[in-house]
Every structure is written in structure tokens, then in C-alpha cells.
mmCIF file of C-alpha atoms in Angstrom:
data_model
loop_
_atom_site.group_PDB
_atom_site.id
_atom_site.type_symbol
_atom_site.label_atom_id
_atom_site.label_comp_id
_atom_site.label_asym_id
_atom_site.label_seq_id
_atom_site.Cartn_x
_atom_site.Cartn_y
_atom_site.Cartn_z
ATOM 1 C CA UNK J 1 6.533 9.986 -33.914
ATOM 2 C CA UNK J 2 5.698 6.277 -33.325
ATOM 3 C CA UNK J 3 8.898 5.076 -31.616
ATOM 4 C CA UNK J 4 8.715 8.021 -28.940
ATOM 5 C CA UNK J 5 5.389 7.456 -28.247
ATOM 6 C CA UNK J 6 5.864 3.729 -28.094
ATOM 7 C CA UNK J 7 8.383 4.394 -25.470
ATOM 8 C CA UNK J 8 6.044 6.560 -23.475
ATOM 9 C CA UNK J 9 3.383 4.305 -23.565
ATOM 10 C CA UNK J 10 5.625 1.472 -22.184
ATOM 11 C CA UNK J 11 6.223 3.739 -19.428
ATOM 12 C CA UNK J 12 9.845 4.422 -20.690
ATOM 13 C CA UNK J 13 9.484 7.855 -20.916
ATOM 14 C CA UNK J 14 7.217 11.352 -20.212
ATOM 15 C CA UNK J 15 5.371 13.434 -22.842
ATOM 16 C CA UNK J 16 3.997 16.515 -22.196
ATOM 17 C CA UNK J 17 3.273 19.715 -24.453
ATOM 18 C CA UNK J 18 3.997 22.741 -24.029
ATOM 19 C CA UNK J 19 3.470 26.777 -25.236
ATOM 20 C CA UNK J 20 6.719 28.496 -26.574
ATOM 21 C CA UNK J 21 7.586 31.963 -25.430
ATOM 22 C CA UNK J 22 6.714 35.160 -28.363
ATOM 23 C CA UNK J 23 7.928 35.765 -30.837
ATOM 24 C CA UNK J 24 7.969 31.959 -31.957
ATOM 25 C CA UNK J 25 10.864 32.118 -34.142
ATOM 26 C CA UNK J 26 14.228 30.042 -34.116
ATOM 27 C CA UNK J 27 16.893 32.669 -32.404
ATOM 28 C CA UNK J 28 15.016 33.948 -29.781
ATOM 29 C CA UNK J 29 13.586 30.525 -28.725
ATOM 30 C CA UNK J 30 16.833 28.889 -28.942
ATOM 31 C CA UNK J 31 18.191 31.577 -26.263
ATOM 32 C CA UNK J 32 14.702 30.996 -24.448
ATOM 33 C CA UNK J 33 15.621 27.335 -24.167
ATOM 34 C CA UNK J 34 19.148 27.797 -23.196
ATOM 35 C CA UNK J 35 19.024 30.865 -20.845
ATOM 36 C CA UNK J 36 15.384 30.562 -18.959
ATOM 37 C CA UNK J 37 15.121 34.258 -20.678
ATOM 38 C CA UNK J 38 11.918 35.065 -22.553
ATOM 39 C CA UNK J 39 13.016 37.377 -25.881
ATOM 40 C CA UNK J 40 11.878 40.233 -24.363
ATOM 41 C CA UNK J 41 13.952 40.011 -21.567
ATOM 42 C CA UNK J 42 16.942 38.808 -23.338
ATOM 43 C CA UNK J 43 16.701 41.203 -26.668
ATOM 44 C CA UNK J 44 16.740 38.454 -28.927
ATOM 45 C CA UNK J 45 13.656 39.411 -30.298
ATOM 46 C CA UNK J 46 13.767 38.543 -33.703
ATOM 47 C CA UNK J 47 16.377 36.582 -36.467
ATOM 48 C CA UNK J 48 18.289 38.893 -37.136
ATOM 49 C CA UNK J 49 19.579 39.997 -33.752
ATOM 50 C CA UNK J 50 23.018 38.912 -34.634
ATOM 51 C CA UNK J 51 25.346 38.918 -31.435
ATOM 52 C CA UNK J 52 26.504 36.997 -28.210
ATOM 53 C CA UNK J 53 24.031 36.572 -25.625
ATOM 54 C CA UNK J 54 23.867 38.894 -22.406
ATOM 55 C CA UNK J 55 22.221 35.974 -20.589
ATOM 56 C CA UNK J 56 24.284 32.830 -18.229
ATOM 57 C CA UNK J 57 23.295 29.771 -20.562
ATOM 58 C CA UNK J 58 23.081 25.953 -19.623
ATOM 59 C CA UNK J 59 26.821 25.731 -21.399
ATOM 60 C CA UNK J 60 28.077 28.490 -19.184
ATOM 61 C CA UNK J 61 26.767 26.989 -16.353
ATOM 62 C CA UNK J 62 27.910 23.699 -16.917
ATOM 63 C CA UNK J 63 31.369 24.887 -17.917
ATOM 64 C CA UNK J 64 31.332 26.920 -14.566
ATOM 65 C CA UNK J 65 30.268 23.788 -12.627
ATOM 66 C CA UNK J 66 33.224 21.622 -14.232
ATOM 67 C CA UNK J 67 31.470 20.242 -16.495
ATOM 68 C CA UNK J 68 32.231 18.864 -20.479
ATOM 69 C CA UNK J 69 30.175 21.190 -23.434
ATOM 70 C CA UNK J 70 29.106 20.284 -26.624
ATOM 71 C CA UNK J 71 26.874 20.735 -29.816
ATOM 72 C CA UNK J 72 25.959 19.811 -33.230
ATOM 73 C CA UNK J 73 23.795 22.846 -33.667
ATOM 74 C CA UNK J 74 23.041 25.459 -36.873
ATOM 75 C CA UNK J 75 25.570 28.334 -36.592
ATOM 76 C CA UNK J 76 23.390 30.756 -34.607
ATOM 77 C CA UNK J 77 23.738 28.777 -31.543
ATOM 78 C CA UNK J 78 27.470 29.539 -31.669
ATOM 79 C CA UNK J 79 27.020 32.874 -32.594
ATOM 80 C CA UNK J 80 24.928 33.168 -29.085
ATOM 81 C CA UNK J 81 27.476 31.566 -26.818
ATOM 82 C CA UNK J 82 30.753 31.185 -28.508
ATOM 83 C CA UNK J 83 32.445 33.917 -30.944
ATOM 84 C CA UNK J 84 29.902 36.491 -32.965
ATOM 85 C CA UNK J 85 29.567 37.398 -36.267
ATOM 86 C CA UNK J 86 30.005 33.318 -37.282
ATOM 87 C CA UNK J 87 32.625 32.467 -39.428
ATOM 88 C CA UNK J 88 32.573 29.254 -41.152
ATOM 89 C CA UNK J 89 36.217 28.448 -41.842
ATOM 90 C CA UNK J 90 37.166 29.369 -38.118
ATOM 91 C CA UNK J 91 34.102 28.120 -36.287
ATOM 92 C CA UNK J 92 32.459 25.348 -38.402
ATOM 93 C CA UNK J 93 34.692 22.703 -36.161
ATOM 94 C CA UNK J 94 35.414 24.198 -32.436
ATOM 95 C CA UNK J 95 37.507 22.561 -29.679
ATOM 96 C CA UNK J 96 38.080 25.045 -27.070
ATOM 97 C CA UNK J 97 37.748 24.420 -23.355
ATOM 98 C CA UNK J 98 37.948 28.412 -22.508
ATOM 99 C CA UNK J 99 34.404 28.659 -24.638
ATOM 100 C CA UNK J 100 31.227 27.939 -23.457
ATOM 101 C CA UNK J 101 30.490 25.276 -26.155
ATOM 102 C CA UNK J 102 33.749 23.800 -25.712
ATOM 103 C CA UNK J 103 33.457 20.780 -28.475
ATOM 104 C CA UNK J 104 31.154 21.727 -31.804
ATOM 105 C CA UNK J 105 30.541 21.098 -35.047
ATOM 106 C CA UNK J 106 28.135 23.731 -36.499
ATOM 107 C CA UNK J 107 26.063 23.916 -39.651
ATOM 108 C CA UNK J 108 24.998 26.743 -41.782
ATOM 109 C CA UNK J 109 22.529 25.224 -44.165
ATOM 110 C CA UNK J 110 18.491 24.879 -43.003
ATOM 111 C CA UNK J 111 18.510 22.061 -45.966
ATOM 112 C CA UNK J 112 21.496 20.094 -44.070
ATOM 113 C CA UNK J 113 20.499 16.714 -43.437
ATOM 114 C CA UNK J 114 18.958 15.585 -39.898
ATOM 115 C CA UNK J 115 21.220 11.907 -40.769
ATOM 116 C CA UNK J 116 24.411 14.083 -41.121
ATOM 117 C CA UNK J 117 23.352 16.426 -37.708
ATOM 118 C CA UNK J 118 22.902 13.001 -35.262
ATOM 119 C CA UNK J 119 26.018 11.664 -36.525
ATOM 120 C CA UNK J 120 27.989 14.571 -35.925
ATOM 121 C CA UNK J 121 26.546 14.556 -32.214
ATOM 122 C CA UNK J 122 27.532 11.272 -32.154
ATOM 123 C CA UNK J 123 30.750 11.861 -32.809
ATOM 124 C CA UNK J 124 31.191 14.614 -30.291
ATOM 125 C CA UNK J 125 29.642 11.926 -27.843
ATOM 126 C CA UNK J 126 31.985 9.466 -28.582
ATOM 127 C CA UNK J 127 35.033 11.388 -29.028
ATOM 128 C CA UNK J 128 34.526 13.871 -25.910
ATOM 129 C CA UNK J 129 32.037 12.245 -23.994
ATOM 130 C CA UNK J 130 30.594 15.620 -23.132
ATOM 131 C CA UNK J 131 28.257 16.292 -20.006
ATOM 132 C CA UNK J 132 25.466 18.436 -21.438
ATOM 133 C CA UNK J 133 25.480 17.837 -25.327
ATOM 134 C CA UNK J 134 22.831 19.587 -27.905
ATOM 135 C CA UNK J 135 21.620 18.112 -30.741
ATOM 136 C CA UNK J 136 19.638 20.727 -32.538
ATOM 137 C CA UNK J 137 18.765 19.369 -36.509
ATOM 138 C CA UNK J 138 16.711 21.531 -39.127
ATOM 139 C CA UNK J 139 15.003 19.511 -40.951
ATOM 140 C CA UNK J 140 11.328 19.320 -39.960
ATOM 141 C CA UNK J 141 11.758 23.473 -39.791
ATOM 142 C CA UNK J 142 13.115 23.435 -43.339
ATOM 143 C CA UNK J 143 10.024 21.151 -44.488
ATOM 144 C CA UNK J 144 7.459 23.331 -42.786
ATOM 145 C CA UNK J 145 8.704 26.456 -44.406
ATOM 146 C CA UNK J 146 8.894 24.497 -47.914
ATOM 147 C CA UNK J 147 5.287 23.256 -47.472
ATOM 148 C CA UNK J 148 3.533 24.244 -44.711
ATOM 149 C CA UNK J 149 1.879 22.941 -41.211
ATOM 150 C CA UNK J 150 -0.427 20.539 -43.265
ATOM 151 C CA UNK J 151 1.825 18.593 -45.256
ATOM 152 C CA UNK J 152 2.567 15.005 -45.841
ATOM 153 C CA UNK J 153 6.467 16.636 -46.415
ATOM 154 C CA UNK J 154 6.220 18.287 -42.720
ATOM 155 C CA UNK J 155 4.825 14.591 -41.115
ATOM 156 C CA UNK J 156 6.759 12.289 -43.243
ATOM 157 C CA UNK J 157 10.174 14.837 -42.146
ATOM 158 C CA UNK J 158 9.132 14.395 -38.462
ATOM 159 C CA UNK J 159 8.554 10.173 -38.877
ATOM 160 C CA UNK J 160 11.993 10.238 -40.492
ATOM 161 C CA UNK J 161 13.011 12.114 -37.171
ATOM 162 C CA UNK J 162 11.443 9.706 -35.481
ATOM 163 C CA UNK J 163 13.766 6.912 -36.985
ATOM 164 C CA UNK J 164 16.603 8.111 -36.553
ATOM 165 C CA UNK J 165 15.918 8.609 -32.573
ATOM 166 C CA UNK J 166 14.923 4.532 -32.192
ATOM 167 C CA UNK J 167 18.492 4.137 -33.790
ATOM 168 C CA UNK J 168 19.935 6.236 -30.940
ATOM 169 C CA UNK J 169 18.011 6.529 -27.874
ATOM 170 C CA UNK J 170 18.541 3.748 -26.267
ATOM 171 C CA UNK J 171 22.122 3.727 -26.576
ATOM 172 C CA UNK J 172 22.180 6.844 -25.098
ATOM 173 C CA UNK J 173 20.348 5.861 -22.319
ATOM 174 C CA UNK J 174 22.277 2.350 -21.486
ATOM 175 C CA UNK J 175 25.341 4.945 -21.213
ATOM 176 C CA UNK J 176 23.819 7.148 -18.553
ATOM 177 C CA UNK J 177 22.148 9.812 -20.400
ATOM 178 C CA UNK J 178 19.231 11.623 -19.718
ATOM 179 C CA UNK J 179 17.377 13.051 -22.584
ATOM 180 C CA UNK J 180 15.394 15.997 -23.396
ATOM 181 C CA UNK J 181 13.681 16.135 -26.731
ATOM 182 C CA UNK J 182 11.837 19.628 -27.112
ATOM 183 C CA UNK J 183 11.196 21.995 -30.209
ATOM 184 C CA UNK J 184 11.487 25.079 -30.240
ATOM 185 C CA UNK J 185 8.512 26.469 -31.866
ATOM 186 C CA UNK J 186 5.576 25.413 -34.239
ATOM 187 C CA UNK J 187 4.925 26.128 -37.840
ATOM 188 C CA UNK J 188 1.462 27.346 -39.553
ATOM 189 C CA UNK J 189 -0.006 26.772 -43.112
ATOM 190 C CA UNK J 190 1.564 29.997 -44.112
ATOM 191 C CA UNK J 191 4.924 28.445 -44.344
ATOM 192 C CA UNK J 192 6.221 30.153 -41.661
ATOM 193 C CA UNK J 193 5.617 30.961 -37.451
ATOM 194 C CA UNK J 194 6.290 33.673 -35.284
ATOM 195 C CA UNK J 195 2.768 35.101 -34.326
ATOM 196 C CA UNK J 196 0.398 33.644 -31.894
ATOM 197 C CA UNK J 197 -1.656 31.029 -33.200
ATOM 198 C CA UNK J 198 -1.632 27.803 -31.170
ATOM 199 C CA UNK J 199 -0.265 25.680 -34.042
ATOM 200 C CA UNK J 200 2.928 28.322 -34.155
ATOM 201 C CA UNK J 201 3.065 28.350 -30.159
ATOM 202 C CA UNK J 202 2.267 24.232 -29.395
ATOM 203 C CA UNK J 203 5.633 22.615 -28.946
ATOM 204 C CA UNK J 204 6.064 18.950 -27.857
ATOM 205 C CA UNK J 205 8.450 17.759 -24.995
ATOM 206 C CA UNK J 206 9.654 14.031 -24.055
ATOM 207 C CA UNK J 207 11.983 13.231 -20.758
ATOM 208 C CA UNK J 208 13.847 9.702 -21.396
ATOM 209 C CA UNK J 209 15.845 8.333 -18.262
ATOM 210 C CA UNK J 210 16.522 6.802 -14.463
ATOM 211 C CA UNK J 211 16.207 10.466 -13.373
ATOM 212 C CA UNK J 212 13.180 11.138 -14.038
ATOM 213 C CA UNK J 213 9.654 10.844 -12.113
ATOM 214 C CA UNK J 214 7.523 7.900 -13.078
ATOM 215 C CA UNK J 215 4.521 10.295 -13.949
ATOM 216 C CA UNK J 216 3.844 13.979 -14.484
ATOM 217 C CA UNK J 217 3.236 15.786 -11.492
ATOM 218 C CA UNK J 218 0.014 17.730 -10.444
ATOM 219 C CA UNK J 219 0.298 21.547 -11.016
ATOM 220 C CA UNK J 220 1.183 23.492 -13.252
ATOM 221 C CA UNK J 221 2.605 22.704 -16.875
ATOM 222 C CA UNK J 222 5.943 23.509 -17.420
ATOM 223 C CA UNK J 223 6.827 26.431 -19.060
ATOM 224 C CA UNK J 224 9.385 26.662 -21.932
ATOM 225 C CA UNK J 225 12.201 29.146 -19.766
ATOM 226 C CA UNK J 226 12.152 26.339 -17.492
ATOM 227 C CA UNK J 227 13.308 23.761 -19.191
ATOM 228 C CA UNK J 228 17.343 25.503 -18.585
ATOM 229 C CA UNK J 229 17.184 25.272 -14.878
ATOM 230 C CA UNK J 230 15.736 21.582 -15.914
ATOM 231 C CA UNK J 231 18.999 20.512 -17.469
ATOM 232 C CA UNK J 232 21.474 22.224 -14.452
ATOM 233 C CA UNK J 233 19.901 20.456 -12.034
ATOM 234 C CA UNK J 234 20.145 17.583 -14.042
ATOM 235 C CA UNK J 235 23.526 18.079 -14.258
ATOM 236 C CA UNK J 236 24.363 19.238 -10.824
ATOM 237 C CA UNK J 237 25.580 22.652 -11.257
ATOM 238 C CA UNK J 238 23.788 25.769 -9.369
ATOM 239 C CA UNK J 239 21.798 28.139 -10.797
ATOM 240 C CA UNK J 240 19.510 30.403 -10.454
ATOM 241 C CA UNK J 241 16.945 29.902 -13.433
ATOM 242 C CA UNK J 242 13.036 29.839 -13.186
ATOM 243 C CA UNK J 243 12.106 26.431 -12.045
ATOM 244 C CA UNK J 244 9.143 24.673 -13.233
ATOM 245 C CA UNK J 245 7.688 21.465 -11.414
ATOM 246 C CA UNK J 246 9.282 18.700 -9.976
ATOM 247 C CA UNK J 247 10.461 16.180 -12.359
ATOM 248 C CA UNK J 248 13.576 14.720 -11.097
ATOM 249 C CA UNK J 249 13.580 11.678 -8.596
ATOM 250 C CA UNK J 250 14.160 12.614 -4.850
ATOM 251 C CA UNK J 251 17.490 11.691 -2.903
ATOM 252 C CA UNK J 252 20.557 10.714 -4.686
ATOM 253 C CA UNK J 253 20.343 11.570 -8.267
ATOM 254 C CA UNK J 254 22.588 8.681 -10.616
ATOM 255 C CA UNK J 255 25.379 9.390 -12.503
ATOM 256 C CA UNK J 256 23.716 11.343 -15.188
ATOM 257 C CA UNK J 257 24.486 13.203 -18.385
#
């Protein structure tokens, strides 16, 4: 991903990696990321666990701190927060302020395209100008499970990613913005992930913004349940998730998103 590593290495931006909490698989790492919960705290162990979340996420804490939701997510982060089982004719398009994710648009496909996904976050953006917004695409999963870890598919999917985020990024961050750009979990040659092995577990993660510290700090890596209590405290709101190290700016935070 040339353009986010170009930006780091202008000193425009942090990267760091990180290891994802077990299982590595897509529903209970999305509720990892969103609730500081590992799976086996939450009981979103495994795909199929098909039901709201028993955890406070980042969108119920923002909502609860006054603050504007949104996402342009796949389905099953709406079935976590919002309404469960997901229906597509009710919930495909949500505008709600009583919900946690109170402005969505949801997709249901693994094969819908990443071009389609940023627009649609776009338009939330632009139309709602949300607080805390997700932008969660498929389609470097969907290539890895097609052909594998060691692919040109999976690494051409990602540079495409990669283009798509110099289109955006710095938009976002000449509007106030600050941006987390995180994964979260792997893939292995197997077509698939959810064991163990460092190539399932390895996730990357990139900080873009004024809030931000110049340079990782000394310590101990962040860990992926604390990347929620990450975003609250970038948005102001209190909380009482895991924290990891410092990586905000003392004193007076800006205006931030």
C-alpha cells in the first residue's frame, strides 16, 4: 500500500502492526474492534453467532456522549448494534437517531465492490457529517478466500485499496478527521483464517491526523481491544475500555472527528 506508506514516511502519519484477538475471523473481530471485548469475553466466538451484542460499543458510546453515528459496513455490523436477525429491505438504508448506528447503508455481498463501499461512506459523510463514521469494505477478504495469502489477486486487491484511500484521505483530513485504518484479521494460503498462525493473526494499523503523536511511543504495542477506547477518547466521550499507550497529543485536543 504505496500511498499509505508514502504518507508515513513523510511523517504524515503512524504505522504500526499489530496481533488480532482468537478466533481470527470477521464477527468476532469486528465486535473486538468495536467493544474492547476479546470473543471470549463477548460470546461472539465464531460467524455464526447471529445476535445483538451484550457489549457498550464505540457507536453506543458516542451516541451516549451526543455524538453523530454512522457506517457503510457488511450487514453483520448492524446485526451487532442495530436490529438482529438483518433484514435487507428494512435495514439495507437506516436513518434512525434512537439506534446506535444512527445513519447506514449496509451491504450483504463479500463480492460488493470496495469503489461502491467508500462512496457510500462518502455519502453518509457528506450528507450527515457524522462524528465517528466506519468504513468497513470486503474486498481484500473476498480475494484472500478466492485465492489465498500468496496471491497476486490478494496484493493487487489491497494496491487497488490503496488507490482509492489517496483519492480520499486527504480530504478527510483537511475537514478535521482523524483516521484509523486497521484490519481485522489476516488470511493464510488455505483460503481462509481463524487459527493461530502469524499470517492469520498479523494485522496492520495506520493513525492519519493533528491528533496524533509525532512518533510511536516506548512500551508496549497496542493491542487490538484497545483500539475502541482509542476512538472515544478521540472523540471525547467517557468510557471505560482497556487503554493501550498514549497516542493522542497532550492538552487541548482540536476539533476532531
Amino acid at each position: 500500500m504505496g500511498y499509505l506508506a508514502g504518507m508515513v514516511e513523510a511523517e504524515r502519519g503512524l504505522y504500526t502492526t499489530l496481533s488480532c484477538a482468537l478466533p481470527s475471523l470477521s464477527r468476532p473481530l469486528y465486535e473486538c474492534i468495536l467493544t474492547g471485548s476479546t470473543p471470549v469475553e463477548s460470546g461472539i466466538t465464531h460467524n455464526g453467532v447471529s445476535r445483538l451484542s451484550r457489549q457498550e460499543s464505540i457507536f453506543h458510546l458516542a451516541r451516549a456522549g451526543g455524538k453523530r453515528t454512522a457506517a457503510a459496513a457488511y450487514h453483520w455490523v448492524s446485526e451487532l448494534y442495530n436490529q438482529s436477525p438483518w433484514q435487507a429491505a428494512r435495514d439495507r438504508f437506516t436513518h434512525d437517531e434512537r439506534l446506535p448506528i444512527q445513519h447506514g447503508c449496509f451491504y450483504w455481498d463479500d463480492n460488493y465492490p470496495d469503489s461502491h463501499l467508500l462512496m457510500d461512506g462518502e455519502w453518509l459523510r457528506s450528507q450527515y457529517d457524522p462524528d465517528f463514521l466506519l468504513i468497513h469494505p470486503m474486498g481484500v477478504d473476498d480475494a484472500g478466500h478466492q485465492f489465498g495469502l500468496d496471491s497476486r489477486q490478494y496484493r493487487n486487491q489491497a494496491r487497488r485499496m490503496d488507490s482509492l484511500l489517496a483519492d480520499l484521505l486527504p480530504q478527510w483530513l483537511a475537514e478535521g478527521y482523524q483516521v484509523v485504518i486497521t484490519s481485522d484479521h489476516g488470511m493464510n494460503n488455505d483460503l481462509s483464517h481463524g487459527g493461530t498462525l502469524a499470517e492469520e493473526r498479523r494485522v496492520p494499523l495506520w493513525l492519519f491526523g493533528d491528533a496524533f503523536v509525532a512518533q510511536w511511543p516506548a512500551g508496549p504495542a497496542i493491542q487490538q481491544t484497545q483500539l475502541c477506547a482509542l476512538m472515544a477518547d478521540l472523540l471525547g466521550v467517557t468510557h471505560d475500555k482497556p487503554s493501550g499507550p498514549p497516542l493522542l497529543k497532550a492538552g487541548n485536543l482540536p476539533e476532531v472527528h
